[in-house]
């Protein structure tokens, strides 16, 4: 099962907005609304920031939002802060595997 | 306070075995499918396996099918991963994760497995 496609790295300045893309196929993102996003600071446990495309878990800042269009999903972080610097992974349900499929991850740098 | 604490990682020779354990607390263990997810050095996340709360649904990644066995003990709020016939490519940080529907709600900090001669 091929991983979902994410940009390897992105950067932004404090206060800016940034959008991380996650591209899949009609077997996963395109036909199912089960996309989730995880924030991972190295050495710490990953954290769920978006589930079911656009839902925020309790306690997650409203600066994080998710959306989907066609075979691609997006995570937008508005008002970038230094603590947002982390790796971000998308995940989706897929017809090809009952386990699901992750994206390759995006390293976000806050300049 | 939710906690998932993994243990059992270490250095093992190719062909060897290890048993990972994960102790859960702070949430209703039986409400969640429990999963193992790994991250090889410099790589992204990869699903390894998950098990339903009743243990009647179990899935494995193709890369570990037939070599790894997942199990859980609901009385002890614990999940396990028995790993056999280990290969160099199994070297990774293994995360215990509590899955609800198609997303992971809770994650552990991981336990490192290194397969090397």
Tab-separated table of C-alpha atoms in Angstrom:
chain	number	residue	atom	x	y	z
A	1	UNK	CA	0.000	0.000	0.000
A	2	UNK	CA	1.571	3.312	-1.120
A	3	UNK	CA	1.750	6.079	1.425
A	4	UNK	CA	-0.264	9.228	0.976
A	5	UNK	CA	1.813	12.045	-0.510
A	6	UNK	CA	2.835	14.999	1.630
A	7	UNK	CA	5.459	17.672	1.034
A	8	UNK	CA	8.620	16.701	2.887
A	9	UNK	CA	9.071	20.135	4.427
A	10	UNK	CA	7.394	23.503	4.739
A	11	UNK	CA	8.175	26.684	6.586
A	12	UNK	CA	6.424	29.828	7.704
A	13	UNK	CA	6.883	32.851	9.900
A	14	UNK	CA	5.110	33.456	13.197
A	15	UNK	CA	1.612	34.768	12.628
A	16	UNK	CA	1.337	33.427	9.093
A	17	UNK	CA	-0.977	30.662	7.912
A	18	UNK	CA	0.297	27.511	6.297
A	19	UNK	CA	-1.499	24.655	4.535
A	20	UNK	CA	-0.093	21.137	4.375
A	21	UNK	CA	-1.449	18.932	1.625
A	22	UNK	CA	-2.015	15.190	1.653
A	23	UNK	CA	-2.731	13.572	-1.690
A	24	UNK	CA	-4.264	10.169	-2.090
A	25	UNK	CA	-6.531	8.402	-4.537
A	26	UNK	CA	-10.167	7.488	-5.030
A	27	UNK	CA	-9.467	4.369	-2.943
A	28	UNK	CA	-8.805	6.423	0.153
A	29	UNK	CA	-9.216	10.182	0.574
A	30	UNK	CA	-11.353	10.629	-2.522
A	31	UNK	CA	-14.211	8.419	-1.403
A	32	UNK	CA	-14.030	8.368	2.388
A	33	UNK	CA	-14.226	11.069	5.026
A	34	UNK	CA	-11.833	9.351	7.416
A	35	UNK	CA	-8.789	11.583	7.199
A	36	UNK	CA	-6.911	12.389	10.380
A	37	UNK	CA	-3.867	14.545	11.112
A	38	UNK	CA	-1.210	14.110	13.790
A	39	UNK	CA	1.348	16.512	15.217
A	40	UNK	CA	4.611	14.915	16.321
A	41	UNK	CA	7.326	16.653	18.255
A	42	UNK	CA	10.353	14.318	18.132
A	43	UNK	CA	10.811	12.467	21.379
A	44	UNK	CA	7.186	12.970	22.359
A	45	UNK	CA	4.012	11.036	21.711
A	46	UNK	CA	2.217	12.077	18.518
A	47	UNK	CA	-0.995	14.049	19.054
A	48	UNK	CA	-4.279	13.925	17.128
A	49	UNK	CA	-5.159	17.411	15.843
A	50	UNK	CA	-7.885	16.673	13.247
A	51	UNK	CA	-10.110	13.646	12.656
A	52	UNK	CA	-12.784	12.762	10.100
A	53	UNK	CA	-11.407	15.428	7.730
A	54	UNK	CA	-12.324	18.534	9.688
A	55	UNK	CA	-13.153	17.731	13.314
A	56	UNK	CA	-10.978	19.044	16.136
A	57	UNK	CA	-10.565	16.977	19.308
A	58	UNK	CA	-11.254	18.661	22.598
A	59	UNK	CA	-8.317	20.818	23.665
A	60	UNK	CA	-6.916	21.416	20.179
A	61	UNK	CA	-6.592	25.061	19.220
A	62	UNK	CA	-9.020	26.419	16.621
A	63	UNK	CA	-5.923	27.577	14.734
A	64	UNK	CA	-5.901	24.035	13.328
A	65	UNK	CA	-8.432	23.222	10.623
A	66	UNK	CA	-8.854	20.475	8.069
A	67	UNK	CA	-10.558	20.123	4.718
A	68	UNK	CA	-10.790	17.879	1.678
A	69	UNK	CA	-11.220	18.348	-2.039
A	70	UNK	CA	-11.264	15.449	-4.446
A	71	UNK	CA	-8.426	13.054	-3.670
A	72	UNK	CA	-6.542	15.515	-1.458
A	73	UNK	CA	-6.877	16.626	2.132
A	74	UNK	CA	-5.348	19.678	3.763
A	75	UNK	CA	-4.342	20.816	7.223
A	76	UNK	CA	-4.254	24.566	7.751
A	77	UNK	CA	-2.513	26.138	10.715
A	78	UNK	CA	-3.300	29.810	11.142
A	79	UNK	CA	-1.418	32.300	13.306
A	80	UNK	CA	1.720	30.146	13.311
A	81	UNK	CA	3.469	29.880	16.650
A	82	UNK	CA	6.894	28.580	17.574
A	83	UNK	CA	5.365	25.530	19.276
A	84	UNK	CA	3.741	24.495	15.993
A	85	UNK	CA	7.176	23.477	14.708
A	86	UNK	CA	6.840	19.697	14.424
A	87	UNK	CA	6.303	16.837	12.015
A	88	UNK	CA	2.760	16.433	10.701
A	89	UNK	CA	1.287	13.203	9.369
A	90	UNK	CA	-1.994	12.567	7.603
A	91	UNK	CA	-3.779	9.236	7.715
A	92	UNK	CA	-6.766	7.871	5.842
A	93	UNK	CA	-8.980	4.860	5.632
A	94	UNK	CA	-8.226	2.961	2.434
A	95	UNK	CA	-9.968	0.171	0.562
A	96	UNK	CA	-6.538	-1.363	0.000
A	97	UNK	CA	-5.798	-2.058	3.653
A	98	UNK	CA	-8.007	-2.397	6.703
A	99	UNK	CA	-5.277	-0.812	8.786
A	100	UNK	CA	-5.293	2.516	6.955
A	101	UNK	CA	-2.460	4.440	5.354
A	102	UNK	CA	-0.231	7.264	6.567
A	103	UNK	CA	1.346	10.064	4.610
A	104	UNK	CA	5.125	10.325	4.541
A	105	UNK	CA	5.096	13.282	6.924
A	106	UNK	CA	5.813	17.009	6.625
A	107	UNK	CA	8.451	18.750	8.698
A	108	UNK	CA	7.135	22.208	9.548
A	109	UNK	CA	9.671	24.859	10.477
A	110	UNK	CA	8.598	28.121	12.076
A	111	UNK	CA	11.185	30.678	11.041
B	1	UNK	CA	-4.673	11.428	32.919
B	2	UNK	CA	-4.324	9.157	29.911
B	3	UNK	CA	-1.188	7.056	29.738
B	4	UNK	CA	0.068	4.413	27.344
B	5	UNK	CA	3.390	3.032	28.517
B	6	UNK	CA	5.303	0.705	26.228
B	7	UNK	CA	8.047	-1.652	27.321
B	8	UNK	CA	10.000	-4.622	26.028
B	9	UNK	CA	12.061	-3.032	23.284
B	10	UNK	CA	15.760	-3.631	22.924
B	11	UNK	CA	18.570	-4.980	20.772
B	12	UNK	CA	17.981	-8.360	19.163
B	13	UNK	CA	19.799	-10.355	16.496
B	14	UNK	CA	18.194	-11.079	13.121
B	15	UNK	CA	15.890	-14.057	13.453
B	16	UNK	CA	15.320	-13.348	17.138
B	17	UNK	CA	12.160	-12.563	19.073
B	18	UNK	CA	10.840	-9.830	21.333
B	19	UNK	CA	7.583	-9.231	23.154
B	20	UNK	CA	6.374	-5.660	23.484
B	21	UNK	CA	3.904	-4.678	26.177
B	22	UNK	CA	1.732	-1.616	26.586
B	23	UNK	CA	-0.024	-0.674	29.818
B	24	UNK	CA	-2.989	1.681	29.466
B	25	UNK	CA	-4.611	3.888	32.065
B	26	UNK	CA	-6.842	6.925	32.329
B	27	UNK	CA	-9.450	5.885	29.765
B	28	UNK	CA	-11.958	3.078	29.163
B	29	UNK	CA	-9.670	0.508	27.586
B	30	UNK	CA	-12.499	-1.680	26.308
B	31	UNK	CA	-13.895	1.170	24.191
B	32	UNK	CA	-10.888	1.199	21.878
B	33	UNK	CA	-9.263	-0.879	19.229
B	34	UNK	CA	-5.605	-1.093	20.281
B	35	UNK	CA	-2.874	-0.734	17.717
B	36	UNK	CA	0.848	-0.859	17.178
B	37	UNK	CA	2.396	1.705	14.842
B	38	UNK	CA	6.100	1.953	14.079
B	39	UNK	CA	8.520	4.534	12.796
B	40	UNK	CA	11.801	3.376	11.288
B	41	UNK	CA	14.793	5.725	11.664
B	42	UNK	CA	14.325	8.730	9.385
B	43	UNK	CA	11.052	7.370	8.039
B	44	UNK	CA	7.360	8.025	8.500
B	45	UNK	CA	4.693	6.210	10.464
B	46	UNK	CA	3.541	2.726	9.492
B	47	UNK	CA	0.609	0.703	10.797
B	48	UNK	CA	1.737	-2.662	12.162
B	49	UNK	CA	-1.383	-4.236	13.630
B	50	UNK	CA	-4.602	-3.642	15.494
B	51	UNK	CA	-6.963	-5.686	17.639
B	52	UNK	CA	-10.595	-5.048	18.490
B	53	UNK	CA	-11.827	-4.788	22.052
B	54	UNK	CA	-13.376	-8.256	21.898
B	55	UNK	CA	-10.211	-9.651	20.183
B	56	UNK	CA	-12.306	-11.120	17.366
B	57	UNK	CA	-10.937	-8.658	14.810
B	58	UNK	CA	-7.207	-8.587	14.183
B	59	UNK	CA	-5.266	-7.190	11.249
B	60	UNK	CA	-1.585	-7.082	10.361
B	61	UNK	CA	0.481	-5.185	7.835
B	62	UNK	CA	1.665	-7.428	5.002
B	63	UNK	CA	5.254	-6.800	6.110
B	64	UNK	CA	4.703	-8.507	9.489
B	65	UNK	CA	1.925	-11.023	8.724
B	66	UNK	CA	2.903	-14.469	9.960
B	67	UNK	CA	5.755	-13.149	12.140
B	68	UNK	CA	4.013	-10.821	14.615
B	69	UNK	CA	1.083	-11.612	16.918
B	70	UNK	CA	-1.011	-8.992	18.679
B	71	UNK	CA	-3.033	-9.760	21.801
B	72	UNK	CA	-4.719	-7.917	24.630
B	73	UNK	CA	-5.767	-8.520	28.207
B	74	UNK	CA	-8.750	-6.340	29.036
B	75	UNK	CA	-8.548	-7.264	32.734
B	76	UNK	CA	-5.043	-5.818	32.847
B	77	UNK	CA	-5.699	-2.934	30.407
B	78	UNK	CA	-2.754	-4.146	28.366
B	79	UNK	CA	-1.892	-4.943	24.785
B	80	UNK	CA	1.043	-6.988	23.540
B	81	UNK	CA	3.006	-7.570	20.353
B	82	UNK	CA	4.916	-10.820	20.038
B	83	UNK	CA	7.545	-10.383	17.344
B	84	UNK	CA	9.404	-13.357	15.877
B	85	UNK	CA	11.790	-13.901	12.960
B	86	UNK	CA	12.890	-10.305	13.318
B	87	UNK	CA	14.642	-8.612	10.418
B	88	UNK	CA	16.824	-5.529	10.124
B	89	UNK	CA	13.917	-3.722	8.495
B	90	UNK	CA	11.843	-4.178	11.658
B	91	UNK	CA	14.168	-1.743	13.422
B	92	UNK	CA	11.927	1.098	14.551
B	93	UNK	CA	10.318	2.976	17.386
B	94	UNK	CA	7.123	1.067	18.163
B	95	UNK	CA	4.164	3.083	19.405
B	96	UNK	CA	1.178	1.713	21.254
B	97	UNK	CA	-1.975	3.528	20.161
B	98	UNK	CA	-5.667	3.591	21.090
B	99	UNK	CA	-7.747	3.761	17.951
B	100	UNK	CA	-11.373	4.883	17.692
B	101	UNK	CA	-13.053	4.401	14.339
B	102	UNK	CA	-10.403	5.436	11.821
B	103	UNK	CA	-8.197	7.658	13.932
B	104	UNK	CA	-5.790	7.292	16.842
B	105	UNK	CA	-6.949	9.138	19.921
B	106	UNK	CA	-4.110	8.276	22.297
B	107	UNK	CA	-0.450	7.464	21.700
B	108	UNK	CA	2.377	6.186	23.838
B	109	UNK	CA	5.923	7.526	23.698
B	110	UNK	CA	7.243	4.414	21.999
B	111	UNK	CA	9.741	1.657	22.673
B	112	UNK	CA	12.801	1.177	20.461
B	113	UNK	CA	13.451	-2.118	18.731
B	114	UNK	CA	16.830	-2.573	17.087
B	115	UNK	CA	17.515	-5.662	14.998
B	116	UNK	CA	21.211	-6.029	14.349
B	117	UNK	CA	23.951	-8.620	14.538
